[in-house]
Amino acid sequence: MSAPGAALPRRTMPASGSGVVPQLLLALVCGGYATGAAFGWGSAELALTMGDFGLSGAAGLAAASCFWYGRTHSSRFRPAWLLFAASSAMAGFGNFFWGWYEVVLGRHVPSPSPADFCFLLFAPPAIIGLLVLARRPVTRAGWVCLGLDSWLIGGSLLTLSWSLALAHTAHFAGETVAQAALSLAYPLLDIVLVSMVLALHFKRSSANRSAINTAIAALALTVLCDALFTSPLLREHYRSGQILDAGWFAGYMLMAYAPWVAREEGEDGSRSVPHSGRPIAGSLAALTPYLAAAVCTLGILYNVLDGHHVDRVVLFTGCTVVLALVVRQGIMLLDNISLTQELAQKENHFRSLVQGSSDVIMIAAPTGILRYVSPAAAGVYGREAEELIGSELASLIHPEDLGRVVHEVRRFLAAPPADEPTTRIECRFRSGNGDWLNVESTVNRHHGGLIFNSRDVTERVRLQAQLQHTAEHDPLTDLPNRALFTRRVQQALAGRRVTDAGTAVLFIDLDGFKAVNDTVGHQAGDELLVQAARRLQDSVRAGDSTARFGGDEFAALIIGDGTRDPAAREYRILEIADRLRATLSQPYLVEGGTEVRVNASIGVAFAEPGITPGTLMRNADLAMYRAKQAGKGRVELYAPQMQAEVVRRAEQATRLRTALHDGQFALLHQPVVELDTGRLTAVSAQPRWRSAQGILFTPDEFLRAGEAGRGDARPGDGGALAELGRWTLEKAVEQAAHRRRAGHAVPVHVRVSAARLLDRALPQKHVEELILRHDLPSGALVLELTCSDPRVPLEELERRLEGLRRFGVRIALDGFGSGYAAMSALRRLPVDVLRLDRELVDGVADSARLHKITAGLLRIAGDLGLQSVADGVDDAEQARALRAMGCTHGQGQAFAGALDEHRLRQALDRGGYPLPGDSADGPDELLVGGALPVRSGAVGSAGALAHAPLRSHNETPVPPT
């Protein structure tokens, strides 16, 4: 196609051949032999030797070469090369016998002789080999025409040669019948061979053309020398070693070289390319029979005009030639009529296919001018076919696509047709109304030009673009999703922007969004997210990018402005982040005119040299979580210690999980005592981690991380803590069942966070199946609920607790009095037991203000009819004060620490503990039978109890077994 000043490139074929060196070597050998023959070889003996045995050696070399090639190369031409080997071998033997008489025996060659028979056997294998090389006809008429063409050529040559020489040869007097037969056999076989050479030249196969042409040239040169030898004028003066032998020698050497010519061409024709002169060759092939008839006519006219008597052989041959020509003409006429009808049918068939096809078929000339356009153009392009014919294809293609199309067309035409018969091109094409259509075309070669089979794929391209957009954008807000945002971050870090200092990633989380979903509804939550996305997109620059990762998490990529000053760069990004925080924290007007508010926690991470997109986004994510942990609604800049903290917590979670799987955890129980009677009414399950030195540690640090809530817990913490909570619950229920079967039916308290209770890792059915499996009665299991996270949905938690209570599980509200979350939980949740927070118990005996607060909370519990348990009752004064305020139960060191199963059963056998101040023996008896031994003091001593230090529960000595 032609762009301005450009046309379709012409494809040039590389020159065939097997190399210049073998051809030069062949020319030197043949030239050397011809030079020696022309100058007589320097002596008569050497001339005879080179004329006889030299030709025998050359023919033998040709026979060996053709035979070796035929044996080592498997192809459909293999029989031809083997026949050429046999023909060359006969020539070699003939020259050998001729030299035997002349050189070895030193006498004239008799006639007939073995050499004559060998020379006669040279032609038949060569003729059959040429038939193998010929392109075989596909119809009977073709076979008949091939035979007639051969006779036309052979008969014409016979007529001409008979008129010129063979008639005189047939009337030689004094010759025997054998001599006369040999005299006629040589030229007749040569005529047949020449006829086959001429016929094959125009009807040869297109495969391995160079080798076939060389073989034909070798046979033609050999036949020419044979014809000169049989001429009476030359034969009388012929001597071995003369210049005529150089022709035979060259023919044999060409035959030896023929099989190895152009070996890179596939003999199956797979890499053969039609020659540019094929139309001329086809014309000569069609004219060959008529040229042969003209030669025959010239032969007869020569005899008539020269006054010679028309020989009967000439007359008979001429008549048969004319008859063959007439028959051939009739066959060709009938065949042409049949072909014309078939061609007309096929043309009508393909015209119907082209005109009825929904695809547009266009033929472009080498200059890019459209020569044919199918009628489908009116329906596809909105333009009539006649309007497009004669226009330049380049003028119809979109300018942005033209360069790519021209490049692809040039590449396609330069490629070998066998390797790439077609190519596909997709571009935008101008329609009749001026719009651009997406068109996909299959391109084929056509007489130097191109055939375009085109179809409209505009809808498909639009659908692909829509699917691509859907795959890369959030369906709710239409912001880029994580995959597209990651790719843009990668482009910013790897492209020309890599040198722009100040590029940063912002991670944004909307605090309080879950409460909007729970209170106003998910539809309102979706509207809030859409508005937040719009605010975020409007707040960044045109070159920056925003994204939504899911839920209430967003991100922004801020491209640096090249500022080299770190302080100025940090100030600019933090200013942008704070502006985004303020914008996103503005009130939202959602469904039904409801106004809701959320805060935005933003983490910022700068792109440092060598950082990867994943690391940069992880850093921003860590900074965002730090902002949430620091109070929410703020901006935090990433610092390396944040990653160190994550690694530390991940290692702790791994250690916890490993310890759990390796059986390093033990479950202890602390008694819950009734303050009025001292009776042991329940036990509280407490897991301990057994160290390698035999010390039991409380996993407080892990529990605090887990009880901080699902939103603040980092990945890796929740899984390990969930396993620990599950193990604690299962172990506590199992041991409670064993104690019940042993006669100690006391309830067991198990602490669980509200967030963990709503987690999928601890479904309600699991608790129910656990109780059924161990056959625990109603009230035997008390779940101590910690509810310090205000984001926990109380409606869902209430439904879960109601279901557990119906199954006989009692609920204790842990940490009562520690904050608003506990009071809100008391107002909404079904609770049976209130556990006073440890901070209220610690100073209740010393602080009058705290005494009043604790007393007020206990009155609330009494008014609600709830049982109260004071946690952390470590001395007698606390026990007496709490009992006086109306607290029903206590748990702490004033009665007993965490006990192993053996000591716990001893305490259960006793049934209770002496109350502080009520025992006649004083506080010495408080630890009798149940206290855990401590390293500072004897077991059961007064000093061990009265002056026992307040420990943090981080370390508990291992009780003896």
Coordinates of C-alpha atoms in Angstrom, one line a residue, residues 76-538:
R76 CA 10.8 -39.1 -5.0
F77 CA 13.7 -38.3 -7.4
R78 CA 15.8 -41.1 -5.9
P79 CA 15.1 -43.5 -8.9
A80 CA 16.1 -40.9 -11.4
W81 CA 19.6 -40.4 -9.8
L82 CA 20.1 -44.2 -9.6
L83 CA 19.2 -44.4 -13.3
F84 CA 21.6 -41.6 -14.2
A85 CA 24.2 -43.5 -12.2
A86 CA 23.5 -46.6 -14.3
S87 CA 23.7 -44.6 -17.5
S88 CA 27.0 -43.0 -16.6
A89 CA 28.4 -46.4 -15.6
M90 CA 27.6 -47.7 -19.1
A91 CA 29.4 -44.7 -20.6
G92 CA 32.4 -45.4 -18.3
F93 CA 32.5 -49.1 -19.3
G94 CA 32.2 -48.1 -23.0
N95 CA 35.2 -45.7 -22.8
F96 CA 37.1 -48.3 -20.8
F97 CA 36.7 -51.0 -23.5
W98 CA 37.5 -48.4 -26.1
G99 CA 40.8 -47.6 -24.3
W100 CA 41.5 -51.3 -23.8
Y101 CA 41.6 -51.8 -27.6
E102 CA 43.5 -48.5 -28.4
V103 CA 45.9 -48.2 -25.5
V104 CA 46.4 -51.6 -24.0
L105 CA 46.0 -53.8 -27.1
G106 CA 47.3 -51.1 -29.5
R107 CA 44.8 -51.8 -32.3
H108 CA 41.7 -50.3 -33.8
V109 CA 38.4 -50.8 -32.1
P110 CA 36.4 -53.4 -34.0
S111 CA 32.8 -52.8 -35.1
P112 CA 30.8 -54.1 -33.3
S113 CA 32.6 -54.3 -30.0
P114 CA 31.7 -54.4 -26.3
A115 CA 32.2 -50.6 -26.2
D116 CA 29.4 -50.2 -28.8
F117 CA 26.9 -52.2 -26.6
C118 CA 27.9 -50.2 -23.5
F119 CA 27.4 -46.9 -25.4
L120 CA 24.0 -48.2 -26.7
L121 CA 23.0 -49.0 -23.0
F122 CA 23.8 -45.4 -22.0
A123 CA 20.6 -43.9 -23.5
P124 CA 17.8 -46.1 -22.1
P125 CA 18.5 -45.5 -18.3
A126 CA 18.9 -41.8 -19.1
I127 CA 15.6 -41.6 -20.9
I128 CA 13.8 -43.4 -18.1
G129 CA 15.4 -41.1 -15.6
L130 CA 14.2 -38.1 -17.5
L131 CA 10.7 -39.5 -17.4
V132 CA 11.0 -39.8 -13.6
L133 CA 12.0 -36.1 -13.4
A134 CA 9.2 -34.9 -15.6
R135 CA 6.0 -33.5 -14.0
R136 CA 3.4 -36.1 -14.3
P137 CA 0.1 -35.3 -16.0
V138 CA -3.0 -35.6 -13.9
T139 CA -5.5 -36.5 -16.6
R140 CA -5.6 -39.0 -19.5
A141 CA -5.6 -36.2 -22.0
G142 CA -2.4 -35.0 -20.4
W143 CA -0.7 -38.4 -20.8
V144 CA -1.8 -38.6 -24.4
C145 CA -0.5 -35.1 -25.1
L146 CA 2.8 -35.9 -23.4
G147 CA 3.2 -38.9 -25.7
L148 CA 2.2 -36.9 -28.8
D149 CA 4.6 -34.1 -27.9
S150 CA 7.4 -36.6 -27.5
W151 CA 6.7 -38.0 -30.9
L152 CA 6.3 -34.6 -32.4
I153 CA 9.8 -33.6 -31.2
G154 CA 11.3 -37.0 -31.9
G155 CA 9.7 -37.3 -35.4
S156 CA 10.7 -33.8 -36.3
L157 CA 14.3 -34.5 -35.3
L158 CA 14.2 -37.8 -37.1
T159 CA 13.0 -36.2 -40.3
L160 CA 15.6 -33.5 -40.1
S161 CA 18.5 -35.8 -39.2
W162 CA 17.4 -38.4 -41.8
S163 CA 17.3 -35.8 -44.5
L164 CA 20.7 -34.5 -43.5
A165 CA 22.8 -37.6 -42.6
L166 CA 21.0 -40.7 -41.7
A167 CA 19.8 -41.5 -45.2
H168 CA 23.5 -41.7 -46.3
T169 CA 24.4 -43.8 -43.3
A170 CA 21.7 -46.3 -44.1
H171 CA 23.1 -46.9 -47.6
F172 CA 26.8 -47.5 -46.7
A173 CA 28.0 -50.3 -48.8
G174 CA 30.1 -53.2 -47.5
E175 CA 28.8 -53.0 -44.0
T176 CA 27.3 -55.9 -42.2
V177 CA 23.8 -55.9 -40.7
A178 CA 25.2 -55.4 -37.2
Q179 CA 27.4 -52.5 -38.3
A180 CA 24.4 -50.8 -40.1
A181 CA 22.2 -51.3 -37.1
L182 CA 24.8 -49.8 -34.8
S183 CA 25.2 -46.9 -37.2
L184 CA 21.4 -46.2 -37.0
A185 CA 21.0 -47.0 -33.3
Y186 CA 23.4 -44.3 -32.1
P187 CA 21.5 -41.4 -33.8
L188 CA 18.1 -42.8 -33.2
L189 CA 18.7 -43.2 -29.4
D190 CA 20.3 -39.7 -29.4
I191 CA 17.2 -38.3 -31.1
V192 CA 15.0 -39.9 -28.4
L193 CA 17.2 -38.6 -25.7
V194 CA 17.2 -35.1 -27.2
S195 CA 13.4 -35.2 -27.5
M196 CA 13.2 -36.1 -23.8
V197 CA 15.6 -33.3 -22.9
L198 CA 13.6 -30.8 -24.8
A199 CA 10.3 -32.0 -23.5
L200 CA 11.6 -32.1 -19.9
H201 CA 13.0 -28.6 -20.2
F202 CA 9.4 -27.2 -20.3
K203 CA 7.7 -29.9 -18.2
R204 CA 10.2 -30.6 -15.4
S205 CA 9.1 -30.5 -11.8
S206 CA 9.5 -27.3 -9.9
A207 CA 11.3 -29.0 -7.0
N208 CA 15.1 -29.0 -6.9
R209 CA 15.2 -27.1 -10.2
S210 CA 19.0 -26.3 -10.1
A211 CA 20.0 -30.0 -9.9
I212 CA 17.6 -31.0 -12.7
N213 CA 18.8 -28.2 -14.9
T214 CA 22.4 -29.3 -14.4
A215 CA 21.5 -32.9 -15.2
I216 CA 19.6 -31.9 -18.3
A217 CA 22.6 -29.7 -19.4
A218 CA 24.9 -32.7 -18.9
L219 CA 22.8 -35.0 -21.0
A220 CA 22.3 -32.4 -23.7
L221 CA 26.1 -31.8 -23.9
T222 CA 26.6 -35.6 -24.1
V223 CA 24.0 -36.0 -26.8
L224 CA 25.4 -33.1 -28.8
C225 CA 28.8 -34.8 -28.8
D226 CA 27.3 -38.1 -29.8
A227 CA 25.5 -36.4 -32.7
L228 CA 28.8 -34.9 -33.9
F229 CA 30.5 -38.2 -33.5
T230 CA 27.9 -40.0 -35.6
S231 CA 28.3 -37.4 -38.4
P232 CA 30.1 -39.1 -41.3
L233 CA 32.3 -36.0 -41.8
L234 CA 33.7 -36.0 -38.2
R235 CA 33.7 -39.8 -37.6
E236 CA 36.2 -40.5 -40.4
H237 CA 38.7 -38.1 -38.8
Y238 CA 38.0 -38.8 -35.1
R239 CA 40.9 -39.8 -32.9
S240 CA 40.8 -40.3 -29.1
G241 CA 42.0 -37.3 -27.1
Q242 CA 40.7 -34.6 -29.5
I243 CA 38.6 -31.6 -28.7
L244 CA 35.3 -33.6 -29.1
D245 CA 36.3 -35.6 -26.0
A246 CA 36.3 -32.4 -24.0
G247 CA 32.5 -32.1 -24.6
W248 CA 31.9 -35.6 -23.3
F249 CA 34.2 -35.0 -20.3
A250 CA 32.4 -31.8 -19.4
G251 CA 29.0 -33.6 -19.7
Y252 CA 30.2 -36.4 -17.4
M253 CA 31.6 -33.9 -14.9
L254 CA 28.3 -31.9 -14.9
M255 CA 26.4 -35.1 -14.2
A256 CA 28.7 -35.8 -11.3
Y257 CA 28.1 -32.3 -9.9
A258 CA 24.3 -32.3 -10.6
P259 CA 22.9 -34.1 -7.5
W260 CA 24.7 -31.8 -5.1
V261 CA 23.6 -28.5 -6.7
A262 CA 21.3 -26.3 -4.4
R263 CA 21.0 -28.9 -1.7
E264 CA 19.3 -26.3 0.5
E265 CA 16.2 -26.4 -1.7
G266 CA 13.7 -28.9 -0.5
E267 CA 13.3 -31.8 -2.9
D268 CA 9.6 -31.9 -1.9
G269 CA 9.2 -28.4 -3.3
S270 CA 8.4 -26.9 0.1
R271 CA 10.9 -24.1 -0.3
S272 CA 10.7 -23.7 -4.1
V273 CA 9.6 -20.4 -5.3
P274 CA 8.1 -19.9 -8.8
H275 CA 10.6 -18.2 -11.1
S276 CA 9.9 -14.8 -12.4
G277 CA 10.1 -16.0 -16.0
R278 CA 7.5 -18.8 -15.6
P279 CA 5.0 -17.2 -18.0
I280 CA 7.5 -17.2 -20.8
A281 CA 8.5 -20.8 -20.0
G282 CA 4.8 -21.8 -20.1
S283 CA 4.4 -20.1 -23.5
L284 CA 7.4 -22.0 -24.9
A285 CA 6.1 -25.2 -23.6
A286 CA 2.8 -24.6 -25.3
L287 CA 4.6 -23.8 -28.6
T288 CA 7.0 -26.8 -28.5
P289 CA 4.7 -29.2 -30.5
Y290 CA 4.2 -26.5 -33.2
L291 CA 7.9 -25.8 -33.4
A292 CA 8.5 -29.5 -33.8
A293 CA 6.0 -29.7 -36.6
A294 CA 7.6 -26.6 -38.2
V295 CA 11.0 -28.4 -38.0
C296 CA 9.5 -31.5 -39.7
T297 CA 8.1 -29.3 -42.4
L298 CA 11.4 -27.6 -43.0
G299 CA 13.1 -31.0 -43.3
I300 CA 10.6 -32.0 -46.0
L301 CA 10.9 -28.7 -47.8
Y302 CA 14.7 -29.0 -47.7
N303 CA 14.5 -32.3 -49.6
V304 CA 12.0 -31.0 -52.1
L305 CA 13.6 -27.6 -52.8
D306 CA 17.1 -29.3 -53.1
G307 CA 15.8 -31.5 -55.8
H308 CA 16.2 -34.7 -53.7
H309 CA 13.8 -37.5 -53.9
V310 CA 11.5 -37.6 -50.9
D311 CA 12.5 -40.6 -48.9
R312 CA 9.8 -42.9 -47.7
V313 CA 11.0 -42.6 -44.2
V314 CA 10.7 -38.9 -44.3
L315 CA 7.3 -39.1 -45.9
F316 CA 6.0 -41.6 -43.3
T317 CA 7.5 -39.7 -40.4
G318 CA 6.1 -36.4 -41.7
C319 CA 2.7 -37.8 -42.1
T320 CA 2.7 -39.3 -38.6
V321 CA 3.9 -36.0 -37.2
V322 CA 1.1 -34.1 -39.0
L323 CA -1.4 -36.7 -37.8
A324 CA -0.1 -36.4 -34.2
L325 CA -0.4 -32.7 -34.4
V326 CA -4.0 -32.9 -35.6
V327 CA -4.9 -35.4 -32.9
R328 CA -3.2 -33.3 -30.3
Q329 CA -5.0 -30.2 -31.4
G330 CA -8.3 -31.9 -31.2
I331 CA -7.5 -33.2 -27.7
M332 CA -6.4 -29.8 -26.6
L333 CA -9.5 -28.2 -28.0
L334 CA -11.8 -30.6 -26.2
D335 CA -9.8 -30.2 -23.0
N336 CA -9.9 -26.4 -23.3
I337 CA -13.7 -26.5 -23.7
S338 CA -14.0 -28.6 -20.6
L339 CA -11.6 -26.4 -18.7
T340 CA -13.4 -23.3 -19.8
Q341 CA -16.7 -24.7 -18.6
E342 CA -15.1 -25.8 -15.3
L343 CA -13.5 -22.4 -14.9
A344 CA -16.8 -20.6 -15.6
Q345 CA -18.5 -22.8 -12.9
K346 CA -15.7 -22.1 -10.4
E347 CA -15.7 -18.4 -11.2
N348 CA -19.5 -18.3 -10.6
H349 CA -19.1 -20.3 -7.5
F350 CA -16.4 -18.0 -6.0
R351 CA -18.2 -14.9 -7.2
S352 CA -21.2 -16.0 -5.3
L353 CA -19.1 -16.7 -2.2
V354 CA -17.3 -13.4 -2.4
Q355 CA -20.5 -11.4 -3.0
G356 CA -22.4 -13.2 -0.4
S357 CA -19.7 -13.1 2.2
S358 CA -20.1 -10.8 5.2
D359 CA -16.4 -10.1 5.1
V360 CA -15.0 -7.4 2.8
I361 CA -12.5 -8.8 0.2
M362 CA -10.2 -6.2 -1.3
I363 CA -7.3 -6.6 -3.8
A364 CA -4.6 -3.9 -3.7
A365 CA -2.0 -3.4 -6.4
P366 CA 1.7 -3.1 -5.5
T367 CA 1.2 0.7 -5.4
G368 CA -1.5 0.4 -2.8
I369 CA -4.4 1.3 -5.1
L370 CA -7.5 -0.8 -4.6
R371 CA -8.3 -2.8 -7.7
Y372 CA -11.3 -4.8 -6.4
V373 CA -13.7 -4.4 -3.5
S374 CA -16.4 -6.9 -2.7
P375 CA -20.1 -5.7 -2.4
A376 CA -19.9 -6.4 1.4
A377 CA -18.2 -3.0 1.8
A378 CA -21.5 -1.2 1.7
G379 CA -22.8 -3.1 4.8
V380 CA -19.5 -3.1 6.7
Y381 CA -17.9 0.2 5.8
G382 CA -21.0 2.1 4.8
R383 CA -19.4 2.9 1.5
E384 CA -20.1 1.4 -1.9
A385 CA -17.5 -0.8 -3.5
E386 CA -17.3 1.4 -6.7
E387 CA -16.5 4.3 -4.5
L388 CA -13.5 2.5 -2.9
I389 CA -12.1 1.1 -6.1
G390 CA -9.3 3.2 -7.4
S391 CA -8.6 4.9 -4.0
E392 CA -5.4 4.5 -2.0
L393 CA -5.6 2.1 0.9
A394 CA -3.4 4.3 3.0
S395 CA -6.0 7.1 2.8
L396 CA -8.6 4.9 4.5
I397 CA -6.4 3.8 7.5
H398 CA -6.1 5.9 10.7
P399 CA -2.9 8.0 10.6
E400 CA -1.9 6.6 14.0
D401 CA -2.1 3.0 12.7
L402 CA -0.7 3.6 9.2
G403 CA 3.0 3.3 10.2
R404 CA 2.4 0.0 12.0
V405 CA 0.4 -1.4 9.1
V406 CA 3.1 -0.5 6.5
H407 CA 5.8 -2.0 8.7
E408 CA 3.8 -5.2 9.1
V409 CA 3.1 -5.4 5.3
R410 CA 6.8 -4.9 4.4
R411 CA 7.8 -7.6 7.0
F412 CA 5.2 -10.0 5.6
L413 CA 6.3 -9.5 2.0
A414 CA 10.0 -10.0 2.9
A415 CA 9.2 -13.3 4.6
P416 CA 9.3 -16.6 2.6
P417 CA 5.8 -17.5 1.5
A418 CA 6.2 -21.1 2.7
D419 CA 7.1 -19.9 6.2
E420 CA 4.4 -17.3 6.4
P421 CA 1.6 -17.7 3.9
T422 CA -0.7 -15.2 5.6
T423 CA -0.6 -12.5 8.2
R424 CA -3.2 -10.6 10.3
I425 CA -3.5 -6.9 10.7
E426 CA -5.8 -4.9 12.9
C427 CA -6.3 -1.2 12.4
R428 CA -8.9 1.6 12.3
F429 CA -10.7 2.1 9.0
R430 CA -12.6 5.2 8.0
S431 CA -16.3 4.5 7.4
G432 CA -18.8 6.3 5.1
N433 CA -20.0 8.6 7.9
G434 CA -16.5 9.5 9.0
D435 CA -16.3 7.3 12.0
W436 CA -13.4 5.0 12.6
L437 CA -14.1 1.2 12.7
N438 CA -11.9 -1.4 14.1
V439 CA -11.1 -3.8 11.3
E440 CA -9.3 -7.1 11.4
S441 CA -7.8 -8.3 8.1
T442 CA -6.2 -11.5 6.9
V443 CA -3.6 -10.6 4.3
N444 CA -2.4 -12.9 1.4
R445 CA -0.1 -12.3 -1.5
H446 CA -1.5 -11.8 -5.0
H447 CA 0.7 -11.2 -8.1
G448 CA 3.0 -8.8 -6.2
G449 CA 0.0 -7.1 -4.5
L450 CA -2.2 -8.1 -1.6
I451 CA -5.6 -9.6 -0.9
F452 CA -7.3 -8.3 2.2
N453 CA -10.1 -10.3 3.8
S454 CA -11.5 -7.8 6.3
R455 CA -14.2 -7.8 9.0
D456 CA -15.6 -5.3 11.4
V457 CA -14.5 -6.1 15.0
T458 CA -15.5 -2.8 16.6
E459 CA -17.9 -4.4 19.0
R460 CA -15.3 -7.0 20.0
V461 CA -12.7 -4.3 20.6
R462 CA -15.2 -2.4 22.7
L463 CA -16.1 -5.5 24.7
Q464 CA -12.4 -6.3 25.2
A465 CA -11.8 -2.7 26.4
Q466 CA -14.7 -3.0 28.7
L467 CA -13.5 -6.3 30.1
Q468 CA -10.1 -4.8 30.6
H469 CA -11.5 -1.8 32.4
T470 CA -13.6 -4.1 34.6
A471 CA -10.6 -6.3 35.4
E472 CA -8.5 -3.2 36.4
H473 CA -11.1 -1.1 38.2
D474 CA -13.3 -1.3 41.3
P475 CA -16.9 -2.0 40.2
L476 CA -18.4 0.3 42.9
T477 CA -16.2 3.4 42.8
D478 CA -14.6 2.9 39.3
L479 CA -11.2 3.7 40.8
P480 CA -8.3 1.5 39.7
N481 CA -7.9 -1.7 41.8
R482 CA -4.9 -3.1 43.4
A483 CA -3.5 -4.8 40.3
L484 CA -3.6 -1.6 38.2
F485 CA -2.4 0.5 41.0
T486 CA 0.6 -1.8 41.5
R487 CA 1.4 -1.6 37.8
R488 CA 1.3 2.2 38.0
V489 CA 3.6 2.2 41.0
Q490 CA 6.0 -0.1 39.1
Q491 CA 5.9 2.2 36.1
A492 CA 6.6 5.2 38.4
L493 CA 9.6 3.4 40.0
A494 CA 11.1 2.0 36.8
G495 CA 10.3 4.6 34.1
R496 CA 11.6 8.1 33.6
R497 CA 10.0 9.1 36.9
V498 CA 12.5 7.1 38.8
T499 CA 14.7 10.1 39.2
D500 CA 11.9 12.3 40.5
A501 CA 12.5 12.6 44.2
G502 CA 9.4 12.8 46.4
T503 CA 7.3 10.0 44.9
A504 CA 5.2 8.5 47.7
V505 CA 2.4 6.1 48.3
L506 CA -0.5 6.9 50.6
F507 CA -2.6 4.1 52.2
I508 CA -6.0 5.4 53.5
D509 CA -8.5 3.6 55.8
L510 CA -11.9 5.1 56.8
D511 CA -12.3 4.7 60.6
G512 CA -15.8 4.0 61.7
F513 CA -17.0 2.8 58.3
K514 CA -18.2 -0.5 59.7
A515 CA -20.4 1.3 62.2
V516 CA -22.1 3.1 59.2
N517 CA -22.9 -0.2 57.6
D518 CA -24.3 -1.6 60.9
T519 CA -26.3 1.5 61.8
V520 CA -27.5 3.1 58.5
G521 CA -27.2 0.1 56.2
H522 CA -24.9 -1.3 53.5
Q523 CA -26.5 0.9 50.8
A524 CA -25.6 4.0 52.7
G525 CA -22.1 2.5 53.2
D526 CA -21.8 2.1 49.4
E527 CA -22.8 5.7 48.8
L528 CA -20.3 6.8 51.4
L529 CA -17.5 4.9 49.5
V530 CA -18.5 6.4 46.2
Q531 CA -18.4 9.9 47.6
A532 CA -15.1 9.2 49.3
A533 CA -13.6 8.0 46.1
R534 CA -14.8 11.1 44.3
R535 CA -13.3 13.3 47.0
L536 CA -10.1 11.4 46.8
Q537 CA -9.9 11.6 43.0
D538 CA -10.7 15.4 43.0

